Amino acid sequence: MNILVTGGAGYIGSHTCVALLEAGYSVIVADNLCNGKEETLNKVKQLTNKDLTFYEIDVTDDIAVNTIFSKHEIDGVIHFAGLKAVGESVERPLTYYNNNVVSTMVLAKACLTYGVNRFVFSSSATVYGDNKVPFIETMDLLPTTNPYGETKAMSERILTDIVKANPAFSVSLLRYFNPVGAHESGLIGEAPNGIPNNLMPYVTQVAKGKLEKLSVFGNDYPTVDGTGVRDYIHVMDLAEGHVVALDHLTEGVHVYNLGTGQGTSVLELVNAFEEANGIKVPYEIVERRPGDIASFYADASKAKRELGWTAKRDVIAMCRDAWRFEKNYME
Ligand code: NAD
Ligand code: UDP
């Protein structure tokens, strides 16, 4: 089966390409390289000893997208391509709505035109807003606090409406919690541009000495130690979740949380990193980050029940693998 992976040169997409190739799928990647690297795809080939096809295109460009659909017999699409910096989305809403929503529409339209019935979408736990924890798929979604979150909620609604009008179309909406870590080889991983916004890449860069110390955003939240709690998930578990979601895809819209169901505080993650790697991570407590929620984690039971999928790798493995990649990674 041929799977079109948009954003396949990025962080989650490249790990999913590995999982897909290892599961026997053929992979076609469409990526404009705005935040991905062709070199990453070479590493994917090296890791799997398998080939893939790459198109450097923008997936909001319907002519370029249609060219791929007309050249290949595509069986399914996994749509990762998107911009993901929350703060930037507040400053550049039009760029985010255009990139993240128009791409979903262009790809869905191409699927309908070419009779492709399988569509897996990268959504985010951010669509739950500040809901009661644990977040469960049956919850009413609350407004998100930024355009990035809105692009995910809108894309979910657009895909849901398309299924209502086209019952043969099958869509899986995968709501990721906090993806971290790297492939166990250390060859591919997360390499953000500039100073990282997210906790784990910040921690690995402090450990490497690229950054002086971690700023812990608040220690007065109503959590186990006052610091923010998130549901960190190993990127390879997440990648494998996509393969399983694709394998199980049947008509209709299917929503799944991809998380571990386990909350970890900032300080717990720092301690786990130090324990896993034997390296100190200096930190200081600073003000809360505006817009942060105290705590969220998944109810991950639906994916287990319906897909037979659960996250297998623990926080120690996430820290060990994130560090292995950071050590190897040369800018
Ligand atoms: P990433 O930036 O590493 O990967 C995204 C890839 O998409 C990049 O390679 C980029 O070049 C490409 N891309 C972006 N816009 C494009 C366009 N218009 N046309 C073609 N290619 C384009 O990000 P990631 O962390 O791998 O995230 C993948 C998806 O998962 C995104 O949709 C993101 O919103 C979603 N997501 C990520 C997280 C997270 O914490 N990383 C959490 C929840 C959801
Ligand atoms: N965080 C932190 N320092 C940082 C980055 C993040 O203390 O430099 C905290 C943040 O406040 C949150 C947790 O780490 O409680 C996870 O943040 P991240 O940005 O990785 O994920 P998100 O908040 O988007 O779920």
Short mmCIF file of C-alpha atoms and ligand atoms in Angstrom, two decimals:
data_model
loop_
_atom_site.label_atom_id
_atom_site.label_comp_id
_atom_site.label_asym_id
_atom_site.label_seq_id
_atom_site.Cartn_x
_atom_site.Cartn_y
_atom_site.Cartn_z
CA MET A 1 0.00 0.00 0.00
CA ASN A 2 1.22 3.49 -0.90
CA ILE A 3 0.91 6.07 1.83
CA LEU A 4 1.35 9.78 1.18
CA VAL A 5 3.02 11.27 4.24
CA THR A 6 2.83 15.06 4.28
CA GLY A 7 5.42 16.65 6.55
CA GLY A 8 7.40 13.40 6.44
CA ALA A 9 10.73 15.23 6.71
CA GLY A 10 9.73 16.66 10.10
CA TYR A 11 9.99 15.27 13.60
CA ILE A 12 6.94 13.02 14.01
CA GLY A 13 6.58 12.42 10.27
CA SER A 14 10.09 11.01 9.86
CA HIS A 15 9.64 8.59 12.76
CA THR A 16 6.32 7.52 11.30
CA CYS A 17 8.01 6.93 7.93
CA VAL A 18 10.33 4.49 9.72
CA ALA A 19 7.39 2.69 11.34
CA LEU A 20 5.46 2.56 8.04
CA LEU A 21 8.42 1.24 6.04
CA GLU A 22 9.10 -1.36 8.72
CA ALA A 23 5.45 -2.41 8.59
CA GLY A 24 5.76 -2.98 4.83
CA TYR A 25 4.05 0.16 3.50
CA SER A 26 5.48 2.14 0.57
CA VAL A 27 5.99 5.79 1.46
CA ILE A 28 5.69 8.96 -0.59
CA VAL A 29 6.70 12.10 1.31
CA ALA A 30 5.47 15.60 0.46
CA ASP A 31 7.25 18.31 2.39
CA ASN A 32 8.24 21.89 1.59
CA LEU A 33 11.19 21.65 4.01
CA CYS A 34 10.13 24.81 5.87
CA ASN A 35 10.92 22.95 9.09
CA GLY A 36 12.21 19.61 7.85
CA LYS A 37 15.36 18.38 6.17
CA GLU A 38 15.91 16.12 3.17
CA GLU A 39 18.86 14.69 5.13
CA THR A 40 16.37 13.30 7.65
CA LEU A 41 14.74 11.29 4.86
CA ASN A 42 18.15 9.88 3.91
CA LYS A 43 18.53 8.78 7.52
CA VAL A 44 15.10 7.13 7.38
CA LYS A 45 16.25 5.16 4.32
CA GLN A 46 19.51 4.26 6.02
CA LEU A 47 17.71 3.09 9.16
CA THR A 48 15.17 0.94 7.39
CA ASN A 49 17.27 -0.08 4.43
CA LYS A 50 14.24 0.82 2.30
CA ASP A 51 13.56 3.47 -0.28
CA LEU A 52 10.90 6.17 -0.30
CA THR A 53 9.80 8.82 -2.78
CA PHE A 54 10.16 12.49 -1.93
CA TYR A 55 8.43 15.55 -3.40
CA GLU A 56 9.49 18.98 -2.26
CA ILE A 57 6.14 20.71 -2.52
CA ASP A 58 3.85 22.89 -0.47
CA VAL A 59 0.71 20.94 0.32
CA THR A 60 -1.45 24.05 0.17
CA ASP A 61 -0.64 24.06 -3.57
CA ASP A 62 -3.46 22.04 -5.10
CA ILE A 63 -1.78 21.69 -8.49
CA ALA A 64 1.36 20.19 -6.92
CA VAL A 65 -0.75 17.91 -4.70
CA ASN A 66 -2.85 16.73 -7.63
CA THR A 67 0.30 15.92 -9.58
CA ILE A 68 1.34 13.47 -6.86
CA PHE A 69 -2.12 11.87 -6.75
CA SER A 70 -2.14 11.49 -10.52
CA LYS A 71 1.35 9.95 -10.64
CA HIS A 72 0.88 7.44 -7.82
CA GLU A 73 -1.78 4.96 -6.84
CA ILE A 74 -2.23 6.35 -3.33
CA ASP A 75 -4.05 4.22 -0.75
CA GLY A 76 -3.96 6.57 2.21
CA VAL A 77 -2.75 9.93 3.47
CA ILE A 78 -1.18 10.82 6.80
CA HIS A 79 -1.26 14.57 7.10
CA PHE A 80 1.49 15.87 9.39
CA ALA A 81 2.49 18.99 7.43
CA GLY A 82 1.76 22.02 9.52
CA LEU A 83 3.19 24.91 11.44
CA LYS A 84 3.21 24.28 15.18
CA ALA A 85 4.64 27.21 17.14
CA VAL A 86 1.84 28.43 19.40
CA GLY A 87 3.37 31.87 20.07
CA GLU A 88 4.11 32.47 16.39
CA SER A 89 0.51 31.54 15.54
CA VAL A 90 -0.69 34.45 17.70
CA GLU A 91 1.59 36.83 15.80
CA ARG A 92 0.90 35.38 12.32
CA PRO A 93 -2.66 34.00 12.40
CA LEU A 94 -3.20 34.21 8.64
CA THR A 95 -0.06 32.21 7.94
CA TYR A 96 -1.23 29.52 10.35
CA TYR A 97 -4.82 29.33 9.13
CA ASN A 98 -3.62 29.25 5.55
CA ASN A 99 -0.94 26.63 6.06
CA ASN A 100 -2.74 24.32 8.47
CA VAL A 101 -6.36 24.57 7.34
CA VAL A 102 -5.95 25.04 3.59
CA SER A 103 -3.56 22.08 3.44
CA THR A 104 -6.20 19.85 5.05
CA MET A 105 -8.81 21.02 2.53
CA VAL A 106 -6.51 20.61 -0.48
CA LEU A 107 -5.52 17.09 0.55
CA ALA A 108 -9.08 16.01 1.39
CA LYS A 109 -10.26 17.32 -1.98
CA ALA A 110 -7.54 15.40 -3.79
CA CYS A 111 -8.57 12.26 -1.86
CA LEU A 112 -12.18 12.65 -2.98
CA THR A 113 -11.12 13.36 -6.59
CA TYR A 114 -8.84 10.33 -6.77
CA GLY A 115 -10.98 7.97 -4.68
CA VAL A 116 -8.55 7.73 -1.76
CA ASN A 117 -10.56 6.80 1.32
CA ARG A 118 -8.06 6.70 4.14
CA PHE A 119 -6.99 9.89 5.89
CA VAL A 120 -5.11 10.16 9.16
CA PHE A 121 -4.82 13.62 10.66
CA SER A 122 -2.29 15.00 13.18
CA SER A 123 -4.42 16.69 15.76
CA SER A 124 -3.44 17.76 19.23
CA ALA A 125 -4.59 17.56 22.83
CA THR A 126 -4.74 21.35 22.59
CA VAL A 127 -8.25 20.98 21.06
CA TYR A 128 -9.55 20.01 24.53
CA GLY A 129 -8.71 23.48 25.86
CA ASP A 130 -8.67 23.79 29.64
CA ASN A 131 -10.94 20.77 30.17
CA LYS A 132 -11.16 18.43 33.16
CA VAL A 133 -8.36 15.85 33.28
CA PRO A 134 -7.94 13.21 32.05
CA PHE A 135 -8.94 14.34 28.57
CA ILE A 136 -11.24 11.82 26.92
CA GLU A 137 -12.42 11.69 23.32
CA THR A 138 -16.11 12.09 24.23
CA MET A 139 -15.56 15.51 25.84
CA ASP A 140 -17.02 18.63 24.30
CA LEU A 141 -14.08 20.62 22.99
CA LEU A 142 -13.44 23.95 24.66
CA PRO A 143 -12.11 26.98 22.79
CA THR A 144 -8.35 26.89 22.43
CA THR A 145 -6.37 29.96 23.39
CA ASN A 146 -4.45 30.46 20.15
CA PRO A 147 -4.75 30.26 16.34
CA TYR A 148 -2.60 27.09 16.22
CA GLY A 149 -5.13 25.23 18.36
CA GLU A 150 -7.97 26.63 16.28
CA THR A 151 -6.38 25.30 13.07
CA LYS A 152 -6.44 21.79 14.59
CA ALA A 153 -10.04 22.10 15.83
CA MET A 154 -11.12 23.51 12.43
CA SER A 155 -9.36 20.78 10.49
CA GLU A 156 -11.09 18.19 12.67
CA ARG A 157 -14.48 19.76 11.96
CA ILE A 158 -13.81 20.07 8.23
CA LEU A 159 -12.80 16.41 7.98
CA THR A 160 -15.84 15.37 10.03
CA ASP A 161 -18.17 17.28 7.69
CA ILE A 162 -16.50 15.74 4.65
CA VAL A 163 -17.17 12.27 6.06
CA LYS A 164 -20.83 13.16 6.67
CA ALA A 165 -21.16 14.08 3.00
CA ASN A 166 -19.00 11.18 1.76
CA PRO A 167 -19.69 8.14 3.94
CA ALA A 168 -17.04 6.01 2.21
CA PHE A 169 -14.31 8.39 3.37
CA SER A 170 -12.56 7.21 6.54
CA VAL A 171 -10.76 9.58 8.83
CA SER A 172 -8.73 9.05 11.95
CA LEU A 173 -8.21 12.15 14.08
CA LEU A 174 -5.19 11.49 16.29
CA ARG A 175 -4.86 13.82 19.25
CA TYR A 176 -1.25 13.75 20.35
CA PHE A 177 -0.24 14.58 23.87
CA ASN A 178 3.43 15.66 24.29
CA PRO A 179 5.70 13.85 21.82
CA VAL A 180 9.33 13.62 22.97
CA GLY A 181 12.37 11.40 22.48
CA ALA A 182 13.92 10.07 19.33
CA HIS A 183 14.45 6.89 17.37
CA GLU A 184 16.55 4.47 19.42
CA SER A 185 19.36 4.69 16.83
CA GLY A 186 19.95 8.37 17.65
CA LEU A 187 19.96 9.09 13.90
CA ILE A 188 16.69 11.02 13.75
CA GLY A 189 15.04 13.11 16.43
CA GLU A 190 13.75 16.55 17.27
CA ALA A 191 15.93 19.43 16.10
CA PRO A 192 14.03 22.67 16.59
CA ASN A 193 15.26 25.88 14.97
CA GLY A 194 16.54 28.49 17.41
CA ILE A 195 15.83 28.36 21.13
CA PRO A 196 13.36 25.55 21.85
CA ASN A 197 9.89 26.37 23.18
CA ASN A 198 9.25 22.85 24.43
CA LEU A 199 10.57 21.31 27.59
CA MET A 200 12.47 18.22 26.41
CA PRO A 201 14.54 19.88 23.65
CA TYR A 202 15.32 22.68 26.09
CA VAL A 203 16.50 20.15 28.67
CA THR A 204 18.71 18.31 26.15
CA GLN A 205 20.29 21.59 25.01
CA VAL A 206 21.03 22.56 28.63
CA ALA A 207 22.57 19.12 29.16
CA LYS A 208 24.74 19.66 26.09
CA GLY A 209 25.85 23.08 27.35
CA LYS A 210 24.21 24.96 24.45
CA LEU A 211 21.92 26.69 26.94
CA GLU A 212 22.93 27.69 30.44
CA LYS A 213 19.96 26.54 32.52
CA LEU A 214 16.35 25.56 32.27
CA SER A 215 13.71 28.09 33.30
CA VAL A 216 10.93 26.19 35.05
CA PHE A 217 7.74 28.12 34.36
CA GLY A 218 6.07 28.28 37.76
CA ASN A 219 6.07 26.06 40.85
CA ASP A 220 2.77 27.18 42.33
CA TYR A 221 0.39 25.07 40.24
CA PRO A 222 -1.95 22.66 42.04
CA THR A 223 0.18 19.65 41.03
CA VAL A 224 2.37 17.08 42.76
CA ASP A 225 5.32 19.51 43.15
CA GLY A 226 3.80 22.76 41.87
CA THR A 227 5.26 22.48 38.35
CA GLY A 228 3.22 21.84 35.19
CA VAL A 229 2.15 18.28 34.41
CA ARG A 230 1.98 16.82 30.90
CA ASP A 231 1.55 13.42 29.29
CA TYR A 232 4.87 12.85 27.50
CA ILE A 233 4.82 10.16 24.83
CA HIS A 234 7.81 8.60 23.09
CA VAL A 235 7.80 9.59 19.43
CA MET A 236 8.28 5.95 18.32
CA ASP A 237 5.17 4.92 20.29
CA LEU A 238 3.36 7.76 18.57
CA ALA A 239 4.71 6.67 15.17
CA GLU A 240 3.54 3.10 15.77
CA GLY A 241 0.14 4.49 16.77
CA HIS A 242 -0.22 5.91 13.26
CA VAL A 243 0.48 2.57 11.62
CA VAL A 244 -2.10 0.86 13.82
CA ALA A 245 -4.65 3.63 13.21
CA LEU A 246 -4.13 3.24 9.47
CA ASP A 247 -4.41 -0.56 9.66
CA HIS A 248 -7.71 -0.32 11.56
CA LEU A 249 -9.26 2.51 9.58
CA THR A 250 -12.90 1.85 8.69
CA GLU A 251 -15.60 4.16 7.31
CA GLY A 252 -16.46 7.17 9.43
CA VAL A 253 -14.58 9.46 11.77
CA HIS A 254 -12.53 7.92 14.56
CA VAL A 255 -10.96 10.05 17.25
CA TYR A 256 -8.12 8.73 19.37
CA ASN A 257 -5.97 10.18 22.09
CA LEU A 258 -2.37 9.14 21.63
CA GLY A 259 -0.83 9.54 25.06
CA THR A 260 0.36 7.32 27.88
CA GLY A 261 -2.35 8.27 30.36
CA GLN A 262 0.43 9.20 32.79
CA GLY A 263 1.19 12.74 33.96
CA THR A 264 4.78 13.87 34.61
CA SER A 265 5.72 17.21 36.18
CA VAL A 266 8.54 19.41 34.92
CA LEU A 267 10.71 18.53 37.91
CA GLU A 268 9.91 14.83 37.57
CA LEU A 269 11.05 15.00 33.97
CA VAL A 270 14.26 16.80 34.92
CA ASN A 271 14.95 14.15 37.59
CA ALA A 272 14.23 11.33 35.13
CA PHE A 273 16.63 12.92 32.62
CA GLU A 274 19.37 13.16 35.24
CA GLU A 275 18.77 9.56 36.31
CA ALA A 276 18.64 8.18 32.76
CA ASN A 277 21.75 9.98 31.55
CA GLY A 278 23.81 10.77 34.64
CA ILE A 279 23.94 14.46 33.75
CA LYS A 280 22.87 17.41 35.89
CA VAL A 281 20.35 19.82 34.43
CA PRO A 282 20.67 23.19 36.17
CA TYR A 283 17.37 25.03 36.50
CA GLU A 284 15.72 28.00 38.14
CA ILE A 285 12.09 28.62 38.95
CA VAL A 286 10.66 31.61 37.08
CA GLU A 287 7.20 33.09 36.47
CA ARG A 288 4.44 30.99 34.94
CA ARG A 289 4.34 31.05 31.13
CA PRO A 290 1.22 32.93 29.96
CA GLY A 291 -1.46 30.61 28.57
CA ASP A 292 -0.10 27.45 30.25
CA ILE A 293 -2.50 24.94 31.76
CA ALA A 294 -1.50 23.40 35.12
CA SER A 295 -1.96 19.79 34.17
CA PHE A 296 -3.24 17.57 31.40
CA TYR A 297 -2.95 13.95 30.42
CA ALA A 298 -4.84 11.48 28.30
CA ASP A 299 -7.44 8.91 28.98
CA ALA A 300 -5.71 6.50 26.62
CA SER A 301 -8.19 3.64 26.98
CA LYS A 302 -10.01 4.04 23.66
CA ALA A 303 -6.89 3.46 21.54
CA LYS A 304 -6.12 0.41 23.65
CA ARG A 305 -9.66 -0.96 23.40
CA GLU A 306 -10.22 -0.32 19.68
CA LEU A 307 -6.73 -0.38 18.18
CA GLY A 308 -4.92 -2.60 20.67
CA TRP A 309 -2.35 0.20 20.96
CA THR A 310 -0.66 1.41 24.12
CA ALA A 311 2.52 3.39 24.62
CA LYS A 312 5.32 1.01 25.64
CA ARG A 313 8.27 3.28 26.37
CA ASP A 314 8.58 5.02 29.74
CA VAL A 315 9.89 8.47 30.67
CA ILE A 316 13.40 7.10 31.28
CA ALA A 317 13.50 5.73 27.71
CA MET A 318 12.19 9.07 26.39
CA CYS A 319 15.00 10.94 28.21
CA ARG A 320 17.69 8.46 27.18
CA ASP A 321 16.70 8.52 23.51
CA ALA A 322 16.24 12.32 23.39
CA TRP A 323 19.76 12.70 24.82
CA ARG A 324 21.30 10.14 22.45
CA PHE A 325 20.01 12.12 19.48
CA GLU A 326 21.09 15.49 20.92
CA LYS A 327 24.61 14.16 21.54
CA ASN A 328 24.88 12.94 17.93
CA TYR A 329 23.24 15.93 16.38
CA MET A 330 25.49 18.51 14.76
CA GLU A 331 23.97 21.76 13.56
P1 NAD B 1 7.70 19.46 12.32
O1 NAD B 1 7.73 20.92 12.11
O2 NAD B 1 8.94 18.77 12.75
O3 NAD B 1 7.18 18.73 11.00
C1 NAD B 1 6.24 19.33 10.13
C2 NAD B 1 6.76 19.14 8.72
O4 NAD B 1 5.79 19.70 7.82
C3 NAD B 1 8.07 19.86 8.46
O5 NAD B 1 8.99 18.97 7.85
C4 NAD B 1 7.71 21.01 7.52
O6 NAD B 1 8.75 21.31 6.62
C5 NAD B 1 6.47 20.46 6.84
N1 NAD B 1 5.50 21.45 6.37
C6 NAD B 1 4.91 22.45 7.08
N2 NAD B 1 4.05 23.12 6.30
C7 NAD B 1 4.08 22.53 5.08
C8 NAD B 1 3.40 22.75 3.86
N3 NAD B 1 2.51 23.72 3.72
N4 NAD B 1 3.67 21.93 2.82
C9 NAD B 1 4.57 20.92 2.93
N5 NAD B 1 5.25 20.68 4.05
C10 NAD B 1 5.00 21.47 5.12
O7 NAD B 1 6.51 19.18 13.35
P2 NAD B 1 6.12 17.84 14.12
O8 NAD B 1 6.41 18.05 15.55
O9 NAD B 1 6.65 16.67 13.42
O10 NAD B 1 4.54 17.89 13.97
C11 NAD B 1 3.85 17.20 12.94
C12 NAD B 1 2.36 17.48 13.08
O11 NAD B 1 1.93 17.07 14.37
C13 NAD B 1 2.00 18.95 12.94
O12 NAD B 1 0.78 19.05 12.23
C14 NAD B 1 1.81 19.39 14.36
O13 NAD B 1 0.91 20.46 14.47
C15 NAD B 1 1.23 18.13 15.00
N6 NAD B 1 1.46 18.05 16.43
C16 NAD B 1 2.73 18.17 16.93
C17 NAD B 1 2.94 18.13 18.29
C18 NAD B 1 4.32 18.29 18.87
O14 NAD B 1 4.43 18.59 20.05
N7 NAD B 1 5.39 18.09 18.12
C19 NAD B 1 1.85 17.96 19.17
C20 NAD B 1 0.56 17.81 18.63
C21 NAD B 1 0.38 17.88 17.25
N1 UDP B 2 8.26 24.27 30.51
C1 UDP B 2 9.20 24.84 31.34
N2 UDP B 2 10.31 25.41 30.77
C2 UDP B 2 10.53 25.42 29.43
C3 UDP B 2 9.57 24.81 28.58
C4 UDP B 2 8.44 24.26 29.16
O1 UDP B 2 9.03 24.85 32.56
O2 UDP B 2 11.55 25.97 28.98
C5 UDP B 2 7.06 23.64 31.09
C6 UDP B 2 5.73 24.21 30.64
O3 UDP B 2 5.35 25.30 31.46
C7 UDP B 2 4.80 23.00 30.74
C8 UDP B 2 5.72 21.82 30.44
O4 UDP B 2 7.05 22.28 30.67
O5 UDP B 2 4.34 22.87 32.07
C9 UDP B 2 5.62 21.32 29.00
O6 UDP B 2 5.80 22.42 28.13
P1 UDP B 2 5.88 22.24 26.56
O7 UDP B 2 6.02 23.59 25.95
O8 UDP B 2 6.92 21.21 26.23
O9 UDP B 2 4.46 21.58 26.18
P2 UDP B 2 2.98 22.23 26.23
O10 UDP B 2 2.93 23.20 27.37
O11 UDP B 2 2.79 22.87 24.92
O12 UDP B 2 2.08 21.07 26.45
#
